[in-house]
Short mmCIF file of C-alpha atoms and ligand atoms in Angstrom, two decimals:
data_model
loop_
_atom_site.label_atom_id
_atom_site.label_comp_id
_atom_site.label_asym_id
_atom_site.label_seq_id
_atom_site.Cartn_x
_atom_site.Cartn_y
_atom_site.Cartn_z
CA MET A 11 11.22 19.75 -9.28
CA PRO A 12 12.32 16.52 -7.83
CA VAL A 13 9.65 14.60 -5.89
CA THR A 14 7.65 11.89 -7.62
CA VAL A 15 4.72 10.49 -5.67
CA ILE A 16 3.36 7.01 -6.26
CA VAL A 17 0.05 6.13 -4.63
CA GLY A 18 -2.59 3.42 -4.88
CA GLU A 19 -5.90 4.71 -6.18
CA GLN A 20 -8.19 1.81 -5.37
CA ARG A 21 -8.32 -0.41 -2.28
CA GLY A 22 -4.69 -1.51 -1.99
CA ASP A 23 -2.66 -4.26 -3.69
CA GLU A 24 -2.67 -2.42 -7.00
CA GLY A 25 0.95 -3.34 -7.65
CA LYS A 26 2.47 -0.05 -6.45
CA GLY A 27 5.52 -1.85 -5.11
CA ARG A 28 6.75 -3.21 -8.41
CA PHE A 29 6.34 0.20 -10.09
CA ALA A 30 7.99 1.96 -7.17
CA ASP A 31 10.76 -0.61 -7.54
CA MET A 32 11.03 0.22 -11.24
CA LEU A 33 10.95 4.00 -10.67
CA ALA A 34 13.59 3.65 -7.95
CA ASP A 35 16.11 3.36 -10.79
CA GLU A 36 15.54 7.03 -11.64
CA HIS A 37 15.50 8.34 -8.06
CA ASP A 38 18.20 8.84 -5.46
CA ILE A 39 15.93 8.25 -2.47
CA VAL A 40 12.80 6.16 -1.95
CA ALA A 41 10.73 7.30 1.04
CA ARG A 42 7.71 5.67 2.68
CA PHE A 43 5.40 8.32 4.11
CA ASN A 44 2.54 6.45 5.80
CA GLY A 45 1.35 3.27 7.45
CA GLY A 46 3.14 0.34 8.98
CA ALA A 47 3.96 -3.22 8.14
CA ASN A 48 0.30 -4.10 7.61
CA ALA A 49 0.61 -3.60 3.87
CA GLY A 50 2.71 -5.74 1.61
CA HIS A 51 4.47 -4.94 -1.62
CA THR A 52 5.71 -7.73 -3.79
CA VAL A 53 8.74 -7.04 -5.90
CA VAL A 54 10.34 -9.60 -8.14
CA LEU A 55 14.15 -9.51 -8.24
CA PRO A 56 15.99 -9.77 -11.57
CA ASP A 57 16.86 -13.40 -10.74
CA GLY A 58 13.13 -14.19 -10.57
CA ARG A 59 12.94 -14.56 -6.77
CA ASP A 60 10.11 -12.61 -5.25
CA PHE A 61 10.57 -10.42 -2.30
CA ALA A 62 7.83 -9.21 0.08
CA LEU A 63 8.33 -5.75 1.55
CA HIS A 64 6.15 -4.58 4.41
CA LEU A 65 7.76 -1.44 5.77
CA LEU A 66 11.05 -1.25 3.91
CA PRO A 67 10.79 1.13 0.95
CA SER A 68 10.90 -0.32 -2.55
CA GLY A 69 14.33 1.09 -3.31
CA ILE A 70 15.92 -1.36 -0.90
CA ALA A 71 17.07 -3.76 -3.61
CA HIS A 72 18.74 -0.89 -5.54
CA PRO A 73 22.35 -0.34 -4.52
CA HIS A 74 22.31 3.37 -5.47
CA ALA A 75 19.17 4.28 -3.48
CA VAL A 76 18.83 5.57 0.07
CA ASN A 77 15.60 4.38 1.68
CA VAL A 78 13.73 6.51 4.16
CA ILE A 79 10.99 5.43 6.54
CA GLY A 80 9.29 8.75 7.23
CA ASN A 81 7.73 10.29 10.31
CA GLY A 82 4.22 9.47 9.06
CA THR A 83 4.87 5.76 9.42
CA VAL A 84 4.65 3.48 12.44
CA VAL A 85 7.40 0.99 13.21
CA ASP A 86 7.23 -2.47 14.74
CA PRO A 87 10.93 -3.16 15.52
CA ILE A 88 10.51 -6.93 15.61
CA LYS A 89 8.85 -7.09 12.21
CA LEU A 90 11.27 -4.59 10.70
CA ASN A 91 14.28 -6.60 11.87
CA ILE A 92 12.77 -9.75 10.37
CA GLU A 93 12.35 -7.89 7.09
CA ILE A 94 15.92 -6.63 7.22
CA ALA A 95 17.19 -10.16 7.92
CA ASP A 96 15.08 -11.55 5.07
CA ALA A 97 16.50 -8.94 2.71
CA SER A 98 20.05 -9.78 3.69
CA GLU A 99 19.33 -13.48 3.14
CA LYS A 100 18.32 -12.54 -0.42
CA GLY A 101 21.64 -10.71 -0.89
CA VAL A 102 20.38 -7.19 -0.09
CA ASP A 103 22.54 -5.73 2.66
CA ILE A 104 21.08 -2.97 4.79
CA ASP A 105 23.02 -0.45 6.86
CA GLU A 106 22.94 3.26 7.78
CA GLY A 107 24.12 4.04 4.25
CA ASN A 108 20.93 2.82 2.60
CA LEU A 109 18.27 2.97 5.33
CA MET A 110 17.14 5.83 7.54
CA ILE A 111 14.20 5.89 9.91
CA SER A 112 12.64 9.11 11.13
CA SER A 113 13.16 9.76 14.82
CA ALA A 114 9.56 11.07 14.78
CA ALA A 115 8.03 7.82 13.50
CA HIS A 116 5.90 6.21 16.20
CA LEU A 117 6.79 2.88 17.74
CA ILE A 118 4.24 0.09 17.71
CA LEU A 119 4.51 -1.36 21.21
CA PRO A 120 3.50 -4.90 22.22
CA HIS A 121 0.35 -3.65 23.96
CA HIS A 122 -0.80 -1.98 20.71
CA ILE A 123 -0.89 -5.40 19.11
CA SER A 124 -2.70 -6.75 22.14
CA LEU A 125 -5.29 -3.96 21.87
CA ASP A 126 -5.94 -5.00 18.27
CA GLU A 127 -6.37 -8.61 19.40
CA LEU A 128 -8.76 -7.53 22.12
CA ARG A 129 -10.76 -5.50 19.64
CA GLU A 130 -11.00 -8.47 17.28
CA VAL A 131 -12.48 -10.73 19.97
CA GLY A 132 -14.98 -8.08 21.02
CA SER A 133 -18.08 -6.57 19.45
CA ALA A 134 -16.09 -3.72 17.83
CA LYS A 135 -14.25 -6.28 15.63
CA GLN A 136 -13.01 -4.79 12.33
CA GLY A 137 -11.13 -7.60 10.62
CA THR A 138 -7.76 -5.88 10.97
CA THR A 139 -4.34 -7.48 10.49
CA LYS A 140 -3.80 -7.23 14.28
CA SER A 141 -0.59 -5.30 13.74
CA GLY A 142 -1.29 -2.60 16.30
CA ILE A 143 -1.66 0.08 13.63
CA ALA A 144 -4.91 1.69 14.77
CA PRO A 145 -3.92 1.74 18.49
CA VAL A 146 -0.52 3.33 17.74
CA TYR A 147 -2.04 6.05 15.56
CA ALA A 148 -4.68 6.58 18.26
CA ASP A 149 -1.88 7.10 20.82
CA LYS A 150 -0.16 9.49 18.42
CA ALA A 151 -3.33 11.58 18.21
CA MET A 152 -3.79 11.34 21.99
CA ARG A 153 -0.21 12.63 22.37
CA SER A 154 0.68 9.61 24.45
CA GLY A 155 2.72 7.80 21.82
CA VAL A 156 6.40 6.86 21.90
CA ARG A 157 8.60 7.78 18.97
CA MET A 158 11.74 6.23 17.50
CA GLU A 159 13.77 9.02 19.15
CA VAL A 160 13.37 7.27 22.52
CA ILE A 161 15.70 4.45 21.44
CA ASN A 162 18.84 6.58 21.39
CA ASN A 163 17.67 9.13 23.88
CA ASP A 164 16.11 7.26 26.80
CA ILE A 165 16.01 3.50 26.45
CA ASP A 166 15.10 3.04 30.15
CA ARG A 167 11.92 5.00 29.55
CA LEU A 168 11.06 2.66 26.69
CA VAL A 169 11.70 -0.40 28.88
CA ASN A 170 9.36 0.98 31.55
CA ILE A 171 6.61 1.91 29.13
CA VAL A 172 6.73 -1.42 27.29
CA ALA A 173 6.60 -3.45 30.52
CA SER A 174 3.95 -1.36 32.28
CA LYS A 175 1.69 -1.28 29.22
CA ILE A 176 1.93 -5.07 28.90
CA GLU A 177 0.91 -5.40 32.54
CA GLU A 178 -2.06 -3.13 31.87
CA THR A 179 -3.15 -5.02 28.79
CA ASN A 180 -2.77 -8.35 30.58
CA GLU A 181 -5.62 -7.37 32.86
CA GLN A 182 -7.82 -6.75 29.83
CA ARG A 183 -6.65 -10.02 28.26
CA CYS A 184 -7.61 -11.96 31.39
CA ALA A 185 -11.05 -10.40 31.35
CA ALA A 186 -11.46 -11.29 27.64
CA GLY A 187 -10.21 -14.86 28.11
CA LEU A 188 -6.98 -14.33 26.09
CA ASP A 189 -3.57 -15.73 27.12
CA VAL A 190 -1.53 -13.32 29.18
CA ILE A 191 1.72 -11.96 27.73
CA ASP A 192 4.99 -12.86 29.46
CA VAL A 193 6.12 -9.37 30.53
CA ASN A 194 9.85 -10.07 30.88
CA GLU A 195 10.25 -12.20 27.80
CA VAL A 196 8.29 -9.89 25.50
CA THR A 197 9.87 -6.73 26.91
CA ASP A 198 13.40 -8.16 26.47
CA ARG A 199 12.72 -9.25 22.94
CA TYR A 200 11.14 -5.92 22.07
CA ILE A 201 13.97 -3.83 23.54
CA THR A 202 16.66 -5.97 21.91
CA ASN A 203 14.99 -5.37 18.55
CA ALA A 204 14.38 -1.67 19.15
CA VAL A 205 18.05 -1.12 20.06
CA LEU A 206 19.10 -2.69 16.75
CA LEU A 207 17.22 0.08 14.95
CA GLY A 208 18.87 2.91 16.89
CA ARG A 209 21.64 3.30 14.31
CA PHE A 210 19.14 4.01 11.51
CA THR A 211 17.24 6.67 13.43
CA THR A 212 17.71 10.28 12.39
CA ASP A 213 16.07 13.57 11.38
CA THR A 214 14.85 12.38 8.00
CA ALA A 215 12.90 15.58 7.19
CA LEU A 216 16.13 17.55 7.36
CA TYR A 217 18.00 14.89 5.41
CA LEU A 218 15.39 14.81 2.64
CA ASN A 219 15.28 18.58 2.33
CA ARG A 220 19.06 18.82 2.18
CA ARG A 221 19.19 16.23 -0.57
CA LEU A 222 16.39 18.00 -2.46
CA LYS A 223 18.35 21.24 -2.24
CA GLN A 224 21.30 19.49 -3.81
CA GLY A 225 19.09 18.53 -6.74
CA ASP A 226 18.58 14.89 -5.77
CA ARG A 227 15.36 13.12 -6.61
CA VAL A 228 12.96 11.52 -4.17
CA LEU A 229 10.33 8.89 -4.85
CA ALA A 230 7.60 9.16 -2.21
CA GLU A 231 5.95 5.81 -1.86
CA GLY A 232 2.50 5.36 -0.35
CA ALA A 233 1.20 2.26 1.35
CA GLN A 234 -2.46 1.20 1.23
CA ALA A 235 -4.64 3.22 -1.13
CA PHE A 236 -7.13 6.00 -1.66
CA LEU A 237 -10.29 4.25 -0.49
CA LEU A 238 -8.49 3.29 2.72
CA ASP A 239 -7.41 6.84 3.50
CA ILE A 240 -8.36 7.94 7.02
CA ASP A 241 -10.03 11.12 5.71
CA HIS A 242 -11.07 10.41 2.14
CA GLY A 243 -11.66 6.67 2.19
CA MET A 244 -14.79 4.70 2.98
CA TYR A 245 -14.66 5.41 6.71
CA ASP A 246 -14.69 3.31 8.89
CA ALA A 247 -13.43 0.52 6.62
CA VAL A 248 -10.15 2.43 6.29
CA THR A 249 -6.61 2.42 7.60
CA SER A 250 -5.38 4.90 10.20
CA SER A 251 -3.07 7.04 8.08
CA SER A 252 -3.08 9.41 5.10
CA THR A 253 -2.67 7.48 1.89
CA THR A 254 -3.07 10.44 -0.44
CA VAL A 255 -0.63 13.06 -1.71
CA GLY A 256 -1.39 15.12 1.38
CA GLY A 257 0.28 12.40 3.43
CA VAL A 258 3.57 12.99 1.61
CA MET A 259 3.94 16.47 3.04
CA THR A 260 3.01 15.59 6.59
CA GLY A 261 4.56 12.13 6.53
CA LEU A 262 7.97 13.14 5.17
CA GLY A 263 8.22 16.84 6.00
CA VAL A 264 8.69 17.99 2.41
CA SER A 265 6.86 20.90 0.83
CA HIS A 266 4.28 20.58 -1.98
CA GLN A 267 6.56 22.84 -4.01
CA HIS A 268 8.90 19.92 -4.54
CA ILE A 269 6.25 17.59 -5.93
CA ASP A 270 6.19 17.58 -9.70
CA ARG A 271 4.85 14.16 -10.63
CA VAL A 272 1.92 12.25 -9.15
CA ILE A 273 1.48 8.70 -10.38
CA GLY A 274 -1.69 6.84 -9.43
CA VAL A 275 -1.63 3.07 -9.67
CA SER A 276 -4.79 1.13 -10.46
CA LYS A 277 -5.22 -2.53 -11.16
CA ALA A 278 -7.46 -3.87 -13.92
CA VAL A 279 -8.72 -6.49 -11.46
CA GLN A 280 -10.47 -4.55 -8.69
CA SER A 281 -9.63 -6.18 -5.35
CA HIS A 282 -10.32 -5.56 -1.69
CA VAL A 283 -9.23 -7.16 1.57
CA GLY A 284 -11.42 -6.94 4.67
CA GLY A 285 -14.84 -5.47 5.32
CA GLY A 286 -16.47 -2.44 3.78
CA PRO A 287 -18.73 -1.62 0.84
CA PHE A 288 -17.75 -2.88 -2.60
CA ALA A 289 -20.30 -1.76 -5.19
CA THR A 290 -18.78 -3.68 -8.12
CA GLU A 291 -18.04 -6.89 -6.20
CA ILE A 292 -18.32 -10.18 -8.12
CA THR A 293 -19.99 -13.15 -6.49
CA ASP A 294 -19.97 -15.62 -9.40
CA GLU A 295 -17.75 -18.48 -8.14
CA GLY A 296 -16.56 -19.48 -11.62
CA VAL A 297 -15.35 -15.97 -12.48
CA LEU A 298 -13.84 -15.61 -9.02
CA GLU A 299 -11.87 -18.80 -9.39
CA ARG A 300 -10.30 -17.53 -12.62
CA LEU A 301 -9.64 -14.10 -11.15
CA HIS A 302 -8.06 -15.42 -7.94
CA GLY A 303 -5.62 -17.44 -10.00
CA ARG A 304 -3.36 -20.18 -8.72
CA LEU A 305 -2.62 -19.45 -5.10
CA ASP A 306 1.01 -20.53 -5.40
CA GLN A 307 1.71 -17.87 -8.05
CA VAL A 308 3.17 -14.48 -7.09
CA ASP A 309 0.35 -12.63 -8.85
CA SER A 310 -2.58 -14.58 -7.38
CA GLU A 311 -5.22 -12.45 -5.70
CA THR A 312 -4.33 -13.33 -2.11
CA GLY A 313 -2.96 -10.88 0.45
CA THR A 314 0.85 -10.56 0.67
CA THR A 315 0.71 -10.10 4.44
CA THR A 316 -2.42 -12.00 5.39
CA GLY A 317 -2.58 -14.80 2.80
CA ARG A 318 -6.36 -14.16 2.69
CA LYS A 319 -8.22 -14.49 -0.62
CA ARG A 320 -9.10 -11.00 -1.76
CA ARG A 321 -12.63 -9.89 -2.57
CA LEU A 322 -12.78 -9.13 -6.30
CA GLY A 323 -14.92 -7.03 -8.58
CA HIS A 324 -15.21 -5.00 -11.76
CA LEU A 325 -12.95 -2.05 -12.40
CA ASP A 326 -14.55 1.02 -10.83
CA LEU A 327 -13.62 4.19 -12.71
CA ALA A 328 -16.06 6.33 -10.71
CA ALA A 329 -14.04 5.53 -7.58
CA ILE A 330 -10.73 6.06 -9.39
CA LYS A 331 -11.94 9.49 -10.51
CA ARG A 332 -12.42 10.53 -6.89
CA ALA A 333 -8.91 9.35 -6.04
CA GLN A 334 -7.40 11.18 -9.01
CA MET A 335 -9.33 14.33 -8.12
CA THR A 336 -7.94 14.37 -4.57
CA ASN A 337 -4.40 13.35 -5.50
CA GLY A 338 -4.10 15.60 -8.54
CA THR A 339 -2.96 12.55 -10.46
CA GLY A 340 -1.06 13.42 -13.61
CA GLU A 341 -0.36 9.89 -14.81
CA MET A 342 -2.07 6.60 -14.34
CA VAL A 343 -0.36 3.22 -14.14
CA LEU A 344 -2.57 0.28 -15.00
CA THR A 345 -1.50 -3.13 -13.74
CA LYS A 346 -2.67 -6.63 -14.62
CA LEU A 347 -3.87 -5.87 -18.12
CA ASP A 348 -2.79 -9.48 -18.75
CA TRP A 349 -5.60 -10.66 -16.40
CA VAL A 350 -8.52 -8.90 -18.07
CA SER A 351 -9.40 -11.88 -20.28
CA ARG A 352 -10.07 -13.87 -17.07
CA TYR A 353 -13.30 -11.89 -16.70
CA GLY A 354 -14.68 -13.74 -19.75
CA GLU A 355 -15.39 -12.85 -23.38
CA THR A 356 -16.43 -9.38 -22.29
CA VAL A 357 -15.54 -7.22 -19.31
CA LEU A 358 -17.67 -4.74 -17.39
CA ILE A 359 -16.23 -1.37 -16.41
CA CYS A 360 -18.05 0.84 -13.93
CA THR A 361 -18.20 4.41 -15.26
CA GLY A 362 -20.57 5.94 -12.73
CA TYR A 363 -23.12 5.21 -10.02
CA GLU A 364 -26.82 5.73 -9.65
CA ARG A 365 -28.02 6.74 -6.21
CA LYS A 366 -31.51 7.81 -5.22
CA GLY A 367 -32.44 8.40 -8.86
CA LYS A 368 -29.38 10.56 -9.54
CA SER A 369 -26.42 9.74 -11.80
CA LEU A 370 -23.01 10.19 -10.23
CA GLU A 371 -19.86 10.48 -12.35
CA VAL A 372 -17.63 10.40 -9.29
CA SER A 373 -18.23 7.84 -6.53
CA PRO A 374 -19.82 9.22 -3.35
CA ASP A 375 -17.87 10.35 -0.28
CA ALA A 376 -19.17 7.90 2.30
CA ALA A 377 -19.37 4.16 2.83
CA TYR A 378 -23.14 4.22 3.40
CA LYS A 379 -23.66 6.12 0.15
CA ILE A 380 -21.54 3.60 -1.76
CA GLN A 381 -23.76 0.90 -0.28
CA GLN A 382 -26.86 2.68 -1.56
CA SER A 383 -25.43 3.08 -5.07
CA THR A 384 -25.84 0.94 -8.15
CA PRO A 385 -22.87 0.85 -10.49
CA GLN A 386 -23.42 1.81 -14.13
CA TYR A 387 -21.44 -0.37 -16.48
CA THR A 388 -20.01 -0.29 -19.97
CA GLU A 389 -19.27 -3.68 -21.50
CA LEU A 390 -16.18 -4.11 -23.64
CA PRO A 391 -14.89 -7.13 -25.56
CA THR A 392 -11.78 -8.88 -24.19
CA TRP A 393 -9.07 -10.79 -26.06
CA GLN A 394 -7.68 -14.28 -25.70
CA GLN A 395 -4.11 -13.65 -26.84
CA ASP A 396 -1.33 -13.90 -24.21
CA ILE A 397 -0.02 -10.33 -23.94
CA SER A 398 2.64 -10.92 -21.27
CA ALA A 399 5.55 -10.68 -23.74
CA ILE A 400 4.31 -7.51 -25.45
CA ARG A 401 6.30 -4.33 -24.75
CA ASP A 402 4.82 -1.91 -27.31
CA PHE A 403 1.32 -0.57 -26.96
CA GLY A 404 0.76 -0.85 -30.72
CA ASP A 405 1.40 -4.62 -30.56
CA LEU A 406 -1.48 -5.22 -28.12
CA PRO A 407 -4.64 -6.78 -29.57
CA PRO A 408 -7.04 -4.01 -30.71
CA GLU A 409 -9.46 -4.91 -27.89
CA ALA A 410 -6.74 -4.41 -25.29
CA GLN A 411 -5.78 -1.05 -26.80
CA ARG A 412 -9.44 -0.04 -26.82
CA TYR A 413 -9.79 -1.11 -23.16
CA VAL A 414 -6.90 1.16 -22.11
CA GLU A 415 -8.09 4.04 -24.27
CA PHE A 416 -11.59 3.72 -22.86
CA ILE A 417 -10.18 4.11 -19.35
CA GLU A 418 -8.16 7.17 -20.36
CA GLU A 419 -11.12 8.81 -22.04
CA THR A 420 -13.36 8.18 -19.05
CA VAL A 421 -11.01 9.44 -16.33
CA ASP A 422 -9.20 11.99 -18.49
CA VAL A 423 -5.77 11.03 -17.19
CA PRO A 424 -3.19 9.38 -19.47
CA VAL A 425 -2.18 5.78 -18.84
CA THR A 426 1.60 6.02 -19.11
CA MET A 427 2.64 2.55 -17.96
CA ILE A 428 0.89 -0.79 -18.21
CA GLY A 429 1.67 -4.01 -16.36
CA VAL A 430 1.36 -7.14 -18.48
CA GLY A 431 2.84 -9.55 -15.94
CA PRO A 432 4.35 -9.52 -12.44
CA ARG A 433 8.03 -9.43 -13.49
CA ARG A 434 10.00 -6.21 -13.45
CA ASP A 435 10.37 -6.16 -17.23
CA GLN A 436 6.73 -6.99 -18.02
CA VAL A 437 5.75 -3.40 -18.61
CA ILE A 438 4.60 -1.33 -21.54
CA VAL A 439 5.89 2.22 -21.20
CA ARG A 440 4.03 4.67 -23.39
CA THR A 441 5.88 7.72 -24.53
P1 GDP B 8 1.05 -3.24 -3.78
O1 GDP B 8 0.81 -3.41 -2.33
O2 GDP B 8 0.21 -2.17 -4.38
O3 GDP B 8 2.48 -3.11 -4.14
O4 GDP B 8 0.53 -4.54 -4.49
P2 GDP B 8 0.86 -6.08 -4.20
O5 GDP B 8 2.26 -6.32 -4.49
O6 GDP B 8 0.30 -6.53 -2.92
O7 GDP B 8 -0.13 -6.76 -5.22
C1 GDP B 8 0.01 -6.70 -6.54
C2 GDP B 8 0.08 -8.12 -7.04
O8 GDP B 8 -0.08 -8.09 -8.42
C3 GDP B 8 1.42 -8.77 -6.79
O9 GDP B 8 1.21 -10.13 -6.58
C4 GDP B 8 2.19 -8.53 -8.09
O10 GDP B 8 3.17 -9.50 -8.36
C5 GDP B 8 1.08 -8.58 -9.07
N1 GDP B 8 1.21 -7.72 -10.23
C6 GDP B 8 1.51 -6.40 -10.25
N2 GDP B 8 1.44 -5.95 -11.51
C7 GDP B 8 1.06 -6.99 -12.28
C8 GDP B 8 0.77 -7.13 -13.66
O11 GDP B 8 0.82 -6.21 -14.45
N3 GDP B 8 0.38 -8.38 -14.07
C9 GDP B 8 0.27 -9.44 -13.23
N4 GDP B 8 -0.14 -10.61 -13.71
N5 GDP B 8 0.54 -9.32 -11.93
C10 GDP B 8 0.92 -8.11 -11.46
#
């Protein structure tokens, strides 16, 4: 059974991208099933240069892999073309042979971005990346969206929609005191970019299923993470798409029968970007400074897309248990084990919550309940040794081994791979 799923099981930025990049070696196709360019994966190329991917799947730097942007995603043509150009500048050439975009993926139009901007200046402000993601998914649900298929099928319709929607949003912008958008200039630029993507657009569900029938292997790559899932996350501090295994089936058009491996990625440093409850959040400035790291380093705790400093906290296994329950996670990947000593001589791990006098082993299902909960911690000793060159689990300091084993025992899912540094080779694979 040939589909492997890789998903984030915390609040995003777990390091899914570099593991998806590593797993791409063993798969023929890497397919993104949800979200837009609001997330950011960082992969480090063999020559040491780092490479930020926002919508392009993580197989893009692998010559053997076909990359699919599935129907569950949303596409901003301008941003995607910038990403494609950036990749080619780094020596990664992209054409119809290694990139396909679903004709059913929805297009983020200029007015979607404007609607996000308008929301951010108003009282319903949510601290979004202003990428137009929520408005485009809202249009999809309203059945008034425009899909990639329009590019090859009816470009005049796209021109009309783009221009008329900008005119509409300009009225709202005037009322809100925002600059108006130049209709002709923005429409021209948008259409020029959309047309460039026409050659990649195809029926990716059919393509994927044909390849699966031939025995080829697909890596389904999720963006964002469990707690940001539109249904299962801490609504309303969530994203607008399905970030769980369920999103693979709807977002790629492949059956559950093909899925044989679900890998959940969690990071030893719990991080979060944006608003929302964070029960294990750390406020101690000294600890935060160590955990944020040097901002010029690839593995610092700042957003890949936003550059914002992430909120940081203690590892929350109660929340991870909920993610693993919903995803049916069979294997856990733990990243940033090399950062655990930054917490201090000991590290706290949240193993459950207490809410209204009751103990909870699994974190609650709503943001307000998380807010009312007190995390229950176990304290473990850390280690001071640099572990970034270690490749065998048995060579880790005993405290580091105990830390990993404690996690496995608590969540009852094996930790099969461990990140000990941001580079591709800085991984312990347990057999
Ligand atoms: P993604 O969106 O889940 O792919 O995660 P990001 O790429 O945004 O964030 C993960 C960050 O952690 C990146 O800066 C990676 O380079 C870094 N990273 C991932 N795994 C490790 C690890 O094991 N150790 C260290 N030090 N950094 C890591």
